Amino acid sequence: MMKSKLSKKNSNRLRYKIWLSCIGIIVILVVITLIVFDLIDNKSLQAGDIPEEWKEYELTGKENKIRAALISLMGSPTGEFIYVYESGCDACEEMDSIIFPLAEQQNITVSRFNASQNKDLLPLLDLDNISLPATIYYSRGYKIGWIGSNEEDQYYKDFFDHFHHHYEKHPEGEPDYQEIENMKQEGDHIHPNSQ
């Protein structure tokens, strides 16, 4: 009888150990599965940050190439829009969904600059007091205007309309300081505010 109690007790212990081992293995598999799916999810988010149709506007490449592109865009006499954003930012994703469809509707090109991947180039953009994400309008090397996130859709439309219509009226771009001085000397009619 004693042997049967001991063997029954040992049998119960063995079942208990097997049961705990199975639960432990299941927990470990669940944790590993969650980690793998999280990693896959993060990779797909990074790969999917930019919808296919917007990739052509992304400033990519080595730092010198991006720097040259920024300088060219910012120095354009006709003005250019640059969208500055950070990877994985909820406000950036929200602004993406507003800015780019609106720009496409109005046939406006908005270049994309990823601040997270190009931190060394941020001083070039002169982002003092501008929180990201932001769409900034540059002309002749100057930051002319910008709009941040958390605005009503109409403000984004008005922002594009203002600068796009300005360009339509002045396709040659804004006159720079030297051009204004030359016009003054030649006696040409210039804008009253620039005298």
mmCIF file with all atom_site columns, C-alpha atoms in Angstrom:
data_model
loop_
_atom_site.group_PDB
_atom_site.id
_atom_site.type_symbol
_atom_site.label_atom_id
_atom_site.label_alt_id
_atom_site.label_comp_id
_atom_site.label_asym_id
_atom_site.label_entity_id
_atom_site.label_seq_id
_atom_site.pdbx_PDB_ins_code
_atom_site.Cartn_x
_atom_site.Cartn_y
_atom_site.Cartn_z
_atom_site.occupancy
_atom_site.B_iso_or_equiv
_atom_site.pdbx_formal_charge
_atom_site.auth_seq_id
_atom_site.auth_comp_id
_atom_site.auth_asym_id
_atom_site.auth_atom_id
_atom_site.pdbx_PDB_model_num
ATOM 1   C CA . MET A 1 1   ? 0.000  0.000   0.000   1.00 0.00 ? 1   MET A CA 1
ATOM 2   C CA . MET A 1 2   ? 2.838  2.294   0.811   1.00 0.00 ? 2   MET A CA 1
ATOM 3   C CA . LYS A 1 3   ? 4.365  1.638   -2.588  1.00 0.00 ? 3   LYS A CA 1
ATOM 4   C CA . SER A 1 4   ? 1.128  2.419   -4.346  1.00 0.00 ? 4   SER A CA 1
ATOM 5   C CA . LYS A 1 5   ? 0.801  5.737   -2.450  1.00 0.00 ? 5   LYS A CA 1
ATOM 6   C CA . LEU A 1 6   ? 4.399  6.616   -3.308  1.00 0.00 ? 6   LEU A CA 1
ATOM 7   C CA . SER A 1 7   ? 4.010  5.641   -6.924  1.00 0.00 ? 7   SER A CA 1
ATOM 8   C CA . LYS A 1 8   ? 0.714  7.577   -7.110  1.00 0.00 ? 8   LYS A CA 1
ATOM 9   C CA . LYS A 1 9   ? 2.394  10.581  -5.474  1.00 0.00 ? 9   LYS A CA 1
ATOM 10  C CA . ASN A 1 10  ? 5.357  10.349  -7.870  1.00 0.00 ? 10  ASN A CA 1
ATOM 11  C CA . SER A 1 11  ? 2.977  9.955   -10.776 1.00 0.00 ? 11  SER A CA 1
ATOM 12  C CA . ASN A 1 12  ? 1.103  13.104  -9.720  1.00 0.00 ? 12  ASN A CA 1
ATOM 13  C CA . ARG A 1 13  ? 4.378  15.005  -9.366  1.00 0.00 ? 13  ARG A CA 1
ATOM 14  C CA . LEU A 1 14  ? 5.450  13.856  -12.782 1.00 0.00 ? 14  LEU A CA 1
ATOM 15  C CA . ARG A 1 15  ? 2.126  14.985  -14.297 1.00 0.00 ? 15  ARG A CA 1
ATOM 16  C CA . TYR A 1 16  ? 2.433  18.288  -12.456 1.00 0.00 ? 16  TYR A CA 1
ATOM 17  C CA . LYS A 1 17  ? 5.982  18.808  -13.806 1.00 0.00 ? 17  LYS A CA 1
ATOM 18  C CA . ILE A 1 18  ? 4.903  17.883  -17.320 1.00 0.00 ? 18  ILE A CA 1
ATOM 19  C CA . TRP A 1 19  ? 1.906  20.221  -17.045 1.00 0.00 ? 19  TRP A CA 1
ATOM 20  C CA . LEU A 1 20  ? 4.105  23.108  -15.829 1.00 0.00 ? 20  LEU A CA 1
ATOM 21  C CA . SER A 1 21  ? 6.660  22.398  -18.546 1.00 0.00 ? 21  SER A CA 1
ATOM 22  C CA . CYS A 1 22  ? 3.941  22.510  -21.221 1.00 0.00 ? 22  CYS A CA 1
ATOM 23  C CA . ILE A 1 23  ? 2.573  25.777  -19.858 1.00 0.00 ? 23  ILE A CA 1
ATOM 24  C CA . GLY A 1 24  ? 6.109  27.216  -19.743 1.00 0.00 ? 24  GLY A CA 1
ATOM 25  C CA . ILE A 1 25  ? 6.778  26.180  -23.332 1.00 0.00 ? 25  ILE A CA 1
ATOM 26  C CA . ILE A 1 26  ? 3.464  27.686  -24.474 1.00 0.00 ? 26  ILE A CA 1
ATOM 27  C CA . VAL A 1 27  ? 4.225  30.972  -22.671 1.00 0.00 ? 27  VAL A CA 1
ATOM 28  C CA . ILE A 1 28  ? 7.704  31.101  -24.216 1.00 0.00 ? 28  ILE A CA 1
ATOM 29  C CA . LEU A 1 29  ? 6.278  30.418  -27.698 1.00 0.00 ? 29  LEU A CA 1
ATOM 30  C CA . VAL A 1 30  ? 3.660  33.144  -27.257 1.00 0.00 ? 30  VAL A CA 1
ATOM 31  C CA . VAL A 1 31  ? 6.318  35.648  -26.135 1.00 0.00 ? 31  VAL A CA 1
ATOM 32  C CA . ILE A 1 32  ? 8.610  34.732  -29.041 1.00 0.00 ? 32  ILE A CA 1
ATOM 33  C CA . THR A 1 33  ? 5.696  35.018  -31.479 1.00 0.00 ? 33  THR A CA 1
ATOM 34  C CA . LEU A 1 34  ? 4.783  38.454  -30.135 1.00 0.00 ? 34  LEU A CA 1
ATOM 35  C CA . ILE A 1 35  ? 8.387  39.634  -30.383 1.00 0.00 ? 35  ILE A CA 1
ATOM 36  C CA . VAL A 1 36  ? 8.729  38.347  -33.947 1.00 0.00 ? 36  VAL A CA 1
ATOM 37  C CA . PHE A 1 37  ? 5.457  39.968  -35.034 1.00 0.00 ? 37  PHE A CA 1
ATOM 38  C CA . ASP A 1 38  ? 6.473  43.215  -33.341 1.00 0.00 ? 38  ASP A CA 1
ATOM 39  C CA . LEU A 1 39  ? 9.797  43.205  -35.200 1.00 0.00 ? 39  LEU A CA 1
ATOM 40  C CA . ILE A 1 40  ? 8.069  42.405  -38.484 1.00 0.00 ? 40  ILE A CA 1
ATOM 41  C CA . ASP A 1 41  ? 5.507  45.111  -37.779 1.00 0.00 ? 41  ASP A CA 1
ATOM 42  C CA . ASN A 1 42  ? 8.253  47.679  -37.085 1.00 0.00 ? 42  ASN A CA 1
ATOM 43  C CA . LYS A 1 43  ? 10.094 46.725  -40.265 1.00 0.00 ? 43  LYS A CA 1
ATOM 44  C CA . SER A 1 44  ? 6.957  47.023  -42.328 1.00 0.00 ? 44  SER A CA 1
ATOM 45  C CA . LEU A 1 45  ? 6.210  50.415  -40.773 1.00 0.00 ? 45  LEU A CA 1
ATOM 46  C CA . GLN A 1 46  ? 9.661  51.637  -41.706 1.00 0.00 ? 46  GLN A CA 1
ATOM 47  C CA . ALA A 1 47  ? 9.343  50.264  -45.208 1.00 0.00 ? 47  ALA A CA 1
ATOM 48  C CA . GLY A 1 48  ? 5.800  51.587  -45.467 1.00 0.00 ? 48  GLY A CA 1
ATOM 49  C CA . ASP A 1 49  ? 6.499  55.060  -44.095 1.00 0.00 ? 49  ASP A CA 1
ATOM 50  C CA . ILE A 1 50  ? 6.347  56.495  -47.572 1.00 0.00 ? 50  ILE A CA 1
ATOM 51  C CA . PRO A 1 51  ? 3.522  55.471  -49.887 1.00 0.00 ? 51  PRO A CA 1
ATOM 52  C CA . GLU A 1 52  ? 4.817  54.405  -53.282 1.00 0.00 ? 52  GLU A CA 1
ATOM 53  C CA . GLU A 1 53  ? 3.469  57.457  -55.111 1.00 0.00 ? 53  GLU A CA 1
ATOM 54  C CA . TRP A 1 54  ? 5.294  59.847  -52.744 1.00 0.00 ? 54  TRP A CA 1
ATOM 55  C CA . LYS A 1 55  ? 8.715  58.157  -52.876 1.00 0.00 ? 55  LYS A CA 1
ATOM 56  C CA . GLU A 1 56  ? 9.797  60.282  -55.818 1.00 0.00 ? 56  GLU A CA 1
ATOM 57  C CA . TYR A 1 57  ? 9.568  63.381  -53.594 1.00 0.00 ? 57  TYR A CA 1
ATOM 58  C CA . GLU A 1 58  ? 11.661 61.931  -50.746 1.00 0.00 ? 58  GLU A CA 1
ATOM 59  C CA . LEU A 1 59  ? 15.139 63.445  -50.426 1.00 0.00 ? 59  LEU A CA 1
ATOM 60  C CA . THR A 1 60  ? 17.312 60.343  -50.196 1.00 0.00 ? 60  THR A CA 1
ATOM 61  C CA . GLY A 1 61  ? 20.894 59.353  -50.737 1.00 0.00 ? 61  GLY A CA 1
ATOM 62  C CA . LYS A 1 62  ? 24.131 60.267  -49.045 1.00 0.00 ? 62  LYS A CA 1
ATOM 63  C CA . GLU A 1 63  ? 24.326 63.356  -46.876 1.00 0.00 ? 63  GLU A CA 1
ATOM 64  C CA . ASN A 1 64  ? 26.101 65.455  -49.531 1.00 0.00 ? 64  ASN A CA 1
ATOM 65  C CA . LYS A 1 65  ? 23.429 64.636  -52.121 1.00 0.00 ? 65  LYS A CA 1
ATOM 66  C CA . ILE A 1 66  ? 20.617 65.543  -49.711 1.00 0.00 ? 66  ILE A CA 1
ATOM 67  C CA . ARG A 1 67  ? 22.451 68.737  -48.686 1.00 0.00 ? 67  ARG A CA 1
ATOM 68  C CA . ALA A 1 68  ? 22.805 69.770  -52.342 1.00 0.00 ? 68  ALA A CA 1
ATOM 69  C CA . ALA A 1 69  ? 19.123 69.035  -53.005 1.00 0.00 ? 69  ALA A CA 1
ATOM 70  C CA . LEU A 1 70  ? 18.060 71.080  -49.965 1.00 0.00 ? 70  LEU A CA 1
ATOM 71  C CA . ILE A 1 71  ? 20.239 74.027  -50.964 1.00 0.00 ? 71  ILE A CA 1
ATOM 72  C CA . SER A 1 72  ? 18.851 73.898  -54.495 1.00 0.00 ? 72  SER A CA 1
ATOM 73  C CA . LEU A 1 73  ? 15.236 73.706  -53.296 1.00 0.00 ? 73  LEU A CA 1
ATOM 74  C CA . MET A 1 74  ? 15.670 76.426  -50.689 1.00 0.00 ? 74  MET A CA 1
ATOM 75  C CA . GLY A 1 75  ? 17.500 78.703  -53.113 1.00 0.00 ? 75  GLY A CA 1
ATOM 76  C CA . SER A 1 76  ? 14.932 78.419  -55.881 1.00 0.00 ? 76  SER A CA 1
ATOM 77  C CA . PRO A 1 77  ? 13.732 81.870  -56.983 1.00 0.00 ? 77  PRO A CA 1
ATOM 78  C CA . THR A 1 78  ? 10.274 80.449  -57.695 1.00 0.00 ? 78  THR A CA 1
ATOM 79  C CA . GLY A 1 79  ? 9.909  78.933  -54.231 1.00 0.00 ? 79  GLY A CA 1
ATOM 80  C CA . GLU A 1 80  ? 9.639  75.333  -53.106 1.00 0.00 ? 80  GLU A CA 1
ATOM 81  C CA . PHE A 1 81  ? 7.728  73.422  -50.436 1.00 0.00 ? 81  PHE A CA 1
ATOM 82  C CA . ILE A 1 82  ? 9.674  71.078  -48.156 1.00 0.00 ? 82  ILE A CA 1
ATOM 83  C CA . TYR A 1 83  ? 7.834  68.779  -45.773 1.00 0.00 ? 83  TYR A CA 1
ATOM 84  C CA . VAL A 1 84  ? 10.003 68.043  -42.712 1.00 0.00 ? 84  VAL A CA 1
ATOM 85  C CA . TYR A 1 85  ? 8.950  65.042  -40.646 1.00 0.00 ? 85  TYR A CA 1
ATOM 86  C CA . GLU A 1 86  ? 10.214 62.358  -38.278 1.00 0.00 ? 86  GLU A CA 1
ATOM 87  C CA . SER A 1 87  ? 9.860  58.600  -38.704 1.00 0.00 ? 87  SER A CA 1
ATOM 88  C CA . GLY A 1 88  ? 7.221  56.903  -36.582 1.00 0.00 ? 88  GLY A CA 1
ATOM 89  C CA . CYS A 1 89  ? 5.497  60.127  -35.559 1.00 0.00 ? 89  CYS A CA 1
ATOM 90  C CA . ASP A 1 90  ? 1.685  59.948  -35.316 1.00 0.00 ? 90  ASP A CA 1
ATOM 91  C CA . ALA A 1 91  ? 1.241  63.647  -36.110 1.00 0.00 ? 91  ALA A CA 1
ATOM 92  C CA . CYS A 1 92  ? 3.487  63.163  -39.160 1.00 0.00 ? 92  CYS A CA 1
ATOM 93  C CA . GLU A 1 93  ? 1.342  60.317  -40.474 1.00 0.00 ? 93  GLU A CA 1
ATOM 94  C CA . GLU A 1 94  ? -1.761 62.438  -39.970 1.00 0.00 ? 94  GLU A CA 1
ATOM 95  C CA . MET A 1 95  ? -0.183 65.412  -41.754 1.00 0.00 ? 95  MET A CA 1
ATOM 96  C CA . ASP A 1 96  ? 0.982  63.100  -44.587 1.00 0.00 ? 96  ASP A CA 1
ATOM 97  C CA . SER A 1 97  ? -2.589 62.061  -45.210 1.00 0.00 ? 97  SER A CA 1
ATOM 98  C CA . ILE A 1 98  ? -3.620 65.707  -45.599 1.00 0.00 ? 98  ILE A CA 1
ATOM 99  C CA . ILE A 1 99  ? -0.647 67.443  -47.243 1.00 0.00 ? 99  ILE A CA 1
ATOM 100 C CA . PHE A 1 100 ? 0.198  65.071  -50.073 1.00 0.00 ? 100 PHE A CA 1
ATOM 101 C CA . PRO A 1 101 ? -3.280 64.390  -51.473 1.00 0.00 ? 101 PRO A CA 1
ATOM 102 C CA . LEU A 1 102 ? -3.944 68.136  -51.322 1.00 0.00 ? 102 LEU A CA 1
ATOM 103 C CA . ALA A 1 103 ? -0.655 68.924  -53.075 1.00 0.00 ? 103 ALA A CA 1
ATOM 104 C CA . GLU A 1 104 ? -1.426 66.361  -55.778 1.00 0.00 ? 104 GLU A CA 1
ATOM 105 C CA . GLN A 1 105 ? -4.891 67.868  -56.312 1.00 0.00 ? 105 GLN A CA 1
ATOM 106 C CA . GLN A 1 106 ? -3.343 71.303  -56.792 1.00 0.00 ? 106 GLN A CA 1
ATOM 107 C CA . ASN A 1 107 ? -0.434 69.975  -58.873 1.00 0.00 ? 107 ASN A CA 1
ATOM 108 C CA . ILE A 1 108 ? 2.112  71.199  -56.330 1.00 0.00 ? 108 ILE A CA 1
ATOM 109 C CA . THR A 1 109 ? 5.385  69.414  -55.636 1.00 0.00 ? 109 THR A CA 1
ATOM 110 C CA . VAL A 1 110 ? 6.254  68.977  -51.976 1.00 0.00 ? 110 VAL A CA 1
ATOM 111 C CA . SER A 1 111 ? 9.683  67.502  -51.275 1.00 0.00 ? 111 SER A CA 1
ATOM 112 C CA . ARG A 1 112 ? 9.979  65.250  -48.213 1.00 0.00 ? 112 ARG A CA 1
ATOM 113 C CA . PHE A 1 113 ? 12.845 65.516  -45.699 1.00 0.00 ? 113 PHE A CA 1
ATOM 114 C CA . ASN A 1 114 ? 13.175 62.899  -42.940 1.00 0.00 ? 114 ASN A CA 1
ATOM 115 C CA . ALA A 1 115 ? 14.601 64.738  -39.927 1.00 0.00 ? 115 ALA A CA 1
ATOM 116 C CA . SER A 1 116 ? 15.157 61.489  -37.998 1.00 0.00 ? 116 SER A CA 1
ATOM 117 C CA . GLN A 1 117 ? 17.518 60.129  -40.636 1.00 0.00 ? 117 GLN A CA 1
ATOM 118 C CA . ASN A 1 118 ? 19.267 63.428  -41.450 1.00 0.00 ? 118 ASN A CA 1
ATOM 119 C CA . LYS A 1 119 ? 19.846 65.146  -38.101 1.00 0.00 ? 119 LYS A CA 1
ATOM 120 C CA . ASP A 1 120 ? 23.125 66.713  -39.236 1.00 0.00 ? 120 ASP A CA 1
ATOM 121 C CA . LEU A 1 121 ? 21.286 68.687  -41.936 1.00 0.00 ? 121 LEU A CA 1
ATOM 122 C CA . LEU A 1 122 ? 18.628 70.181  -39.650 1.00 0.00 ? 122 LEU A CA 1
ATOM 123 C CA . PRO A 1 123 ? 20.568 73.432  -38.971 1.00 0.00 ? 123 PRO A CA 1
ATOM 124 C CA . LEU A 1 124 ? 20.516 74.093  -42.720 1.00 0.00 ? 124 LEU A CA 1
ATOM 125 C CA . LEU A 1 125 ? 16.707 74.280  -42.648 1.00 0.00 ? 125 LEU A CA 1
ATOM 126 C CA . ASP A 1 126 ? 16.580 77.011  -39.971 1.00 0.00 ? 126 ASP A CA 1
ATOM 127 C CA . LEU A 1 127 ? 13.842 75.315  -37.935 1.00 0.00 ? 127 LEU A CA 1
ATOM 128 C CA . ASP A 1 128 ? 14.036 77.582  -34.875 1.00 0.00 ? 128 ASP A CA 1
ATOM 129 C CA . ASN A 1 129 ? 10.648 77.657  -33.133 1.00 0.00 ? 129 ASN A CA 1
ATOM 130 C CA . ILE A 1 130 ? 9.089  75.274  -35.678 1.00 0.00 ? 130 ILE A CA 1
ATOM 131 C CA . SER A 1 131 ? 7.818  71.993  -34.308 1.00 0.00 ? 131 SER A CA 1
ATOM 132 C CA . LEU A 1 132 ? 7.709  68.951  -36.543 1.00 0.00 ? 132 LEU A CA 1
ATOM 133 C CA . PRO A 1 133 ? 6.058  67.926  -38.709 1.00 0.00 ? 133 PRO A CA 1
ATOM 134 C CA . ALA A 1 134 ? 5.950  71.086  -40.768 1.00 0.00 ? 134 ALA A CA 1
ATOM 135 C CA . THR A 1 135 ? 5.611  72.070  -44.402 1.00 0.00 ? 135 THR A CA 1
ATOM 136 C CA . ILE A 1 136 ? 7.882  75.010  -45.115 1.00 0.00 ? 136 ILE A CA 1
ATOM 137 C CA . TYR A 1 137 ? 7.950  77.308  -48.131 1.00 0.00 ? 137 TYR A CA 1
ATOM 138 C CA . TYR A 1 138 ? 11.433 78.545  -49.107 1.00 0.00 ? 138 TYR A CA 1
ATOM 139 C CA . SER A 1 139 ? 12.377 81.065  -51.771 1.00 0.00 ? 139 SER A CA 1
ATOM 140 C CA . ARG A 1 140 ? 15.833 82.419  -52.632 1.00 0.00 ? 140 ARG A CA 1
ATOM 141 C CA . GLY A 1 141 ? 17.317 80.846  -49.528 1.00 0.00 ? 141 GLY A CA 1
ATOM 142 C CA . TYR A 1 142 ? 14.760 82.287  -47.107 1.00 0.00 ? 142 TYR A CA 1
ATOM 143 C CA . LYS A 1 143 ? 12.129 80.551  -45.063 1.00 0.00 ? 143 LYS A CA 1
ATOM 144 C CA . ILE A 1 144 ? 9.029  82.465  -46.174 1.00 0.00 ? 144 ILE A CA 1
ATOM 145 C CA . GLY A 1 145 ? 6.241  80.591  -44.418 1.00 0.00 ? 145 GLY A CA 1
ATOM 146 C CA . TRP A 1 146 ? 5.356  77.307  -42.774 1.00 0.00 ? 146 TRP A CA 1
ATOM 147 C CA . ILE A 1 147 ? 2.475  75.323  -41.417 1.00 0.00 ? 147 ILE A CA 1
ATOM 148 C CA . GLY A 1 148 ? 2.647  72.708  -38.691 1.00 0.00 ? 148 GLY A CA 1
ATOM 149 C CA . SER A 1 149 ? 0.421  69.851  -37.714 1.00 0.00 ? 149 SER A CA 1
ATOM 150 C CA . ASN A 1 150 ? -2.897 69.960  -35.860 1.00 0.00 ? 150 ASN A CA 1
ATOM 151 C CA . GLU A 1 151 ? -4.445 72.531  -38.164 1.00 0.00 ? 151 GLU A CA 1
ATOM 152 C CA . GLU A 1 152 ? -7.826 72.317  -39.808 1.00 0.00 ? 152 GLU A CA 1
ATOM 153 C CA . ASP A 1 153 ? -7.767 70.990  -43.367 1.00 0.00 ? 153 ASP A CA 1
ATOM 154 C CA . GLN A 1 154 ? -8.756 74.398  -44.729 1.00 0.00 ? 154 GLN A CA 1
ATOM 155 C CA . TYR A 1 155 ? -5.579 75.998  -43.324 1.00 0.00 ? 155 TYR A CA 1
ATOM 156 C CA . TYR A 1 156 ? -3.419 73.575  -45.302 1.00 0.00 ? 156 TYR A CA 1
ATOM 157 C CA . LYS A 1 157 ? -5.384 74.374  -48.453 1.00 0.00 ? 157 LYS A CA 1
ATOM 158 C CA . ASP A 1 158 ? -5.058 78.115  -47.781 1.00 0.00 ? 158 ASP A CA 1
ATOM 159 C CA . PHE A 1 159 ? -1.317 77.716  -47.173 1.00 0.00 ? 159 PHE A CA 1
ATOM 160 C CA . PHE A 1 160 ? -0.797 76.026  -50.538 1.00 0.00 ? 160 PHE A CA 1
ATOM 161 C CA . ASP A 1 161 ? -3.169 78.415  -52.312 1.00 0.00 ? 161 ASP A CA 1
ATOM 162 C CA . HIS A 1 162 ? -1.372 81.470  -50.972 1.00 0.00 ? 162 HIS A CA 1
ATOM 163 C CA . PHE A 1 163 ? 2.100  80.445  -52.095 1.00 0.00 ? 163 PHE A CA 1
ATOM 164 C CA . HIS A 1 164 ? 1.050  78.628  -55.262 1.00 0.00 ? 164 HIS A CA 1
ATOM 165 C CA . HIS A 1 165 ? -1.011 81.581  -56.498 1.00 0.00 ? 165 HIS A CA 1
ATOM 166 C CA . HIS A 1 166 ? 1.830  83.922  -55.595 1.00 0.00 ? 166 HIS A CA 1
ATOM 167 C CA . TYR A 1 167 ? 4.106  81.884  -57.841 1.00 0.00 ? 167 TYR A CA 1
ATOM 168 C CA . GLU A 1 168 ? 1.521  81.982  -60.646 1.00 0.00 ? 168 GLU A CA 1
ATOM 169 C CA . LYS A 1 169 ? 1.507  85.784  -60.416 1.00 0.00 ? 169 LYS A CA 1
ATOM 170 C CA . HIS A 1 170 ? 5.307  85.949  -60.187 1.00 0.00 ? 170 HIS A CA 1
ATOM 171 C CA . PRO A 1 171 ? 6.669  82.999  -62.198 1.00 0.00 ? 171 PRO A CA 1
ATOM 172 C CA . GLU A 1 172 ? 10.121 84.576  -62.202 1.00 0.00 ? 172 GLU A CA 1
ATOM 173 C CA . GLY A 1 173 ? 10.103 84.445  -58.414 1.00 0.00 ? 173 GLY A CA 1
ATOM 174 C CA . GLU A 1 174 ? 10.572 87.143  -55.859 1.00 0.00 ? 174 GLU A CA 1
ATOM 175 C CA . PRO A 1 175 ? 13.105 89.796  -56.772 1.00 0.00 ? 175 PRO A CA 1
ATOM 176 C CA . ASP A 1 176 ? 16.166 89.591  -54.588 1.00 0.00 ? 176 ASP A CA 1
ATOM 177 C CA . TYR A 1 177 ? 17.760 92.583  -52.870 1.00 0.00 ? 177 TYR A CA 1
ATOM 178 C CA . GLN A 1 178 ? 20.094 93.412  -55.772 1.00 0.00 ? 178 GLN A CA 1
ATOM 179 C CA . GLU A 1 179 ? 17.249 93.290  -58.301 1.00 0.00 ? 179 GLU A CA 1
ATOM 180 C CA . ILE A 1 180 ? 15.205 95.680  -56.131 1.00 0.00 ? 180 ILE A CA 1
ATOM 181 C CA . GLU A 1 181 ? 18.166 98.072  -55.893 1.00 0.00 ? 181 GLU A CA 1
ATOM 182 C CA . ASN A 1 182 ? 18.655 97.938  -59.678 1.00 0.00 ? 182 ASN A CA 1
ATOM 183 C CA . MET A 1 183 ? 14.964 98.716  -60.227 1.00 0.00 ? 183 MET A CA 1
ATOM 184 C CA . LYS A 1 184 ? 15.214 101.682 -57.838 1.00 0.00 ? 184 LYS A CA 1
ATOM 185 C CA . GLN A 1 185 ? 18.210 103.064 -59.718 1.00 0.00 ? 185 GLN A CA 1
ATOM 186 C CA . GLU A 1 186 ? 16.507 102.595 -63.082 1.00 0.00 ? 186 GLU A CA 1
ATOM 187 C CA . GLY A 1 187 ? 13.349 104.276 -61.787 1.00 0.00 ? 187 GLY A CA 1
ATOM 188 C CA . ASP A 1 188 ? 11.161 101.225 -62.426 1.00 0.00 ? 188 ASP A CA 1
ATOM 189 C CA . HIS A 1 189 ? 7.908  101.002 -60.537 1.00 0.00 ? 189 HIS A CA 1
ATOM 190 C CA . ILE A 1 190 ? 8.378  98.655  -57.632 1.00 0.00 ? 190 ILE A CA 1
ATOM 191 C CA . HIS A 1 191 ? 6.247  97.561  -54.763 1.00 0.00 ? 191 HIS A CA 1
ATOM 192 C CA . PRO A 1 192 ? 5.782  100.428 -52.248 1.00 0.00 ? 192 PRO A CA 1
ATOM 193 C CA . ASN A 1 193 ? 6.881  98.246  -49.324 1.00 0.00 ? 193 ASN A CA 1
ATOM 194 C CA . SER A 1 194 ? 10.266 97.511  -50.853 1.00 0.00 ? 194 SER A CA 1
ATOM 195 C CA . GLN A 1 195 ? 11.377 101.178 -51.203 1.00 0.00 ? 195 GLN A CA 1
#
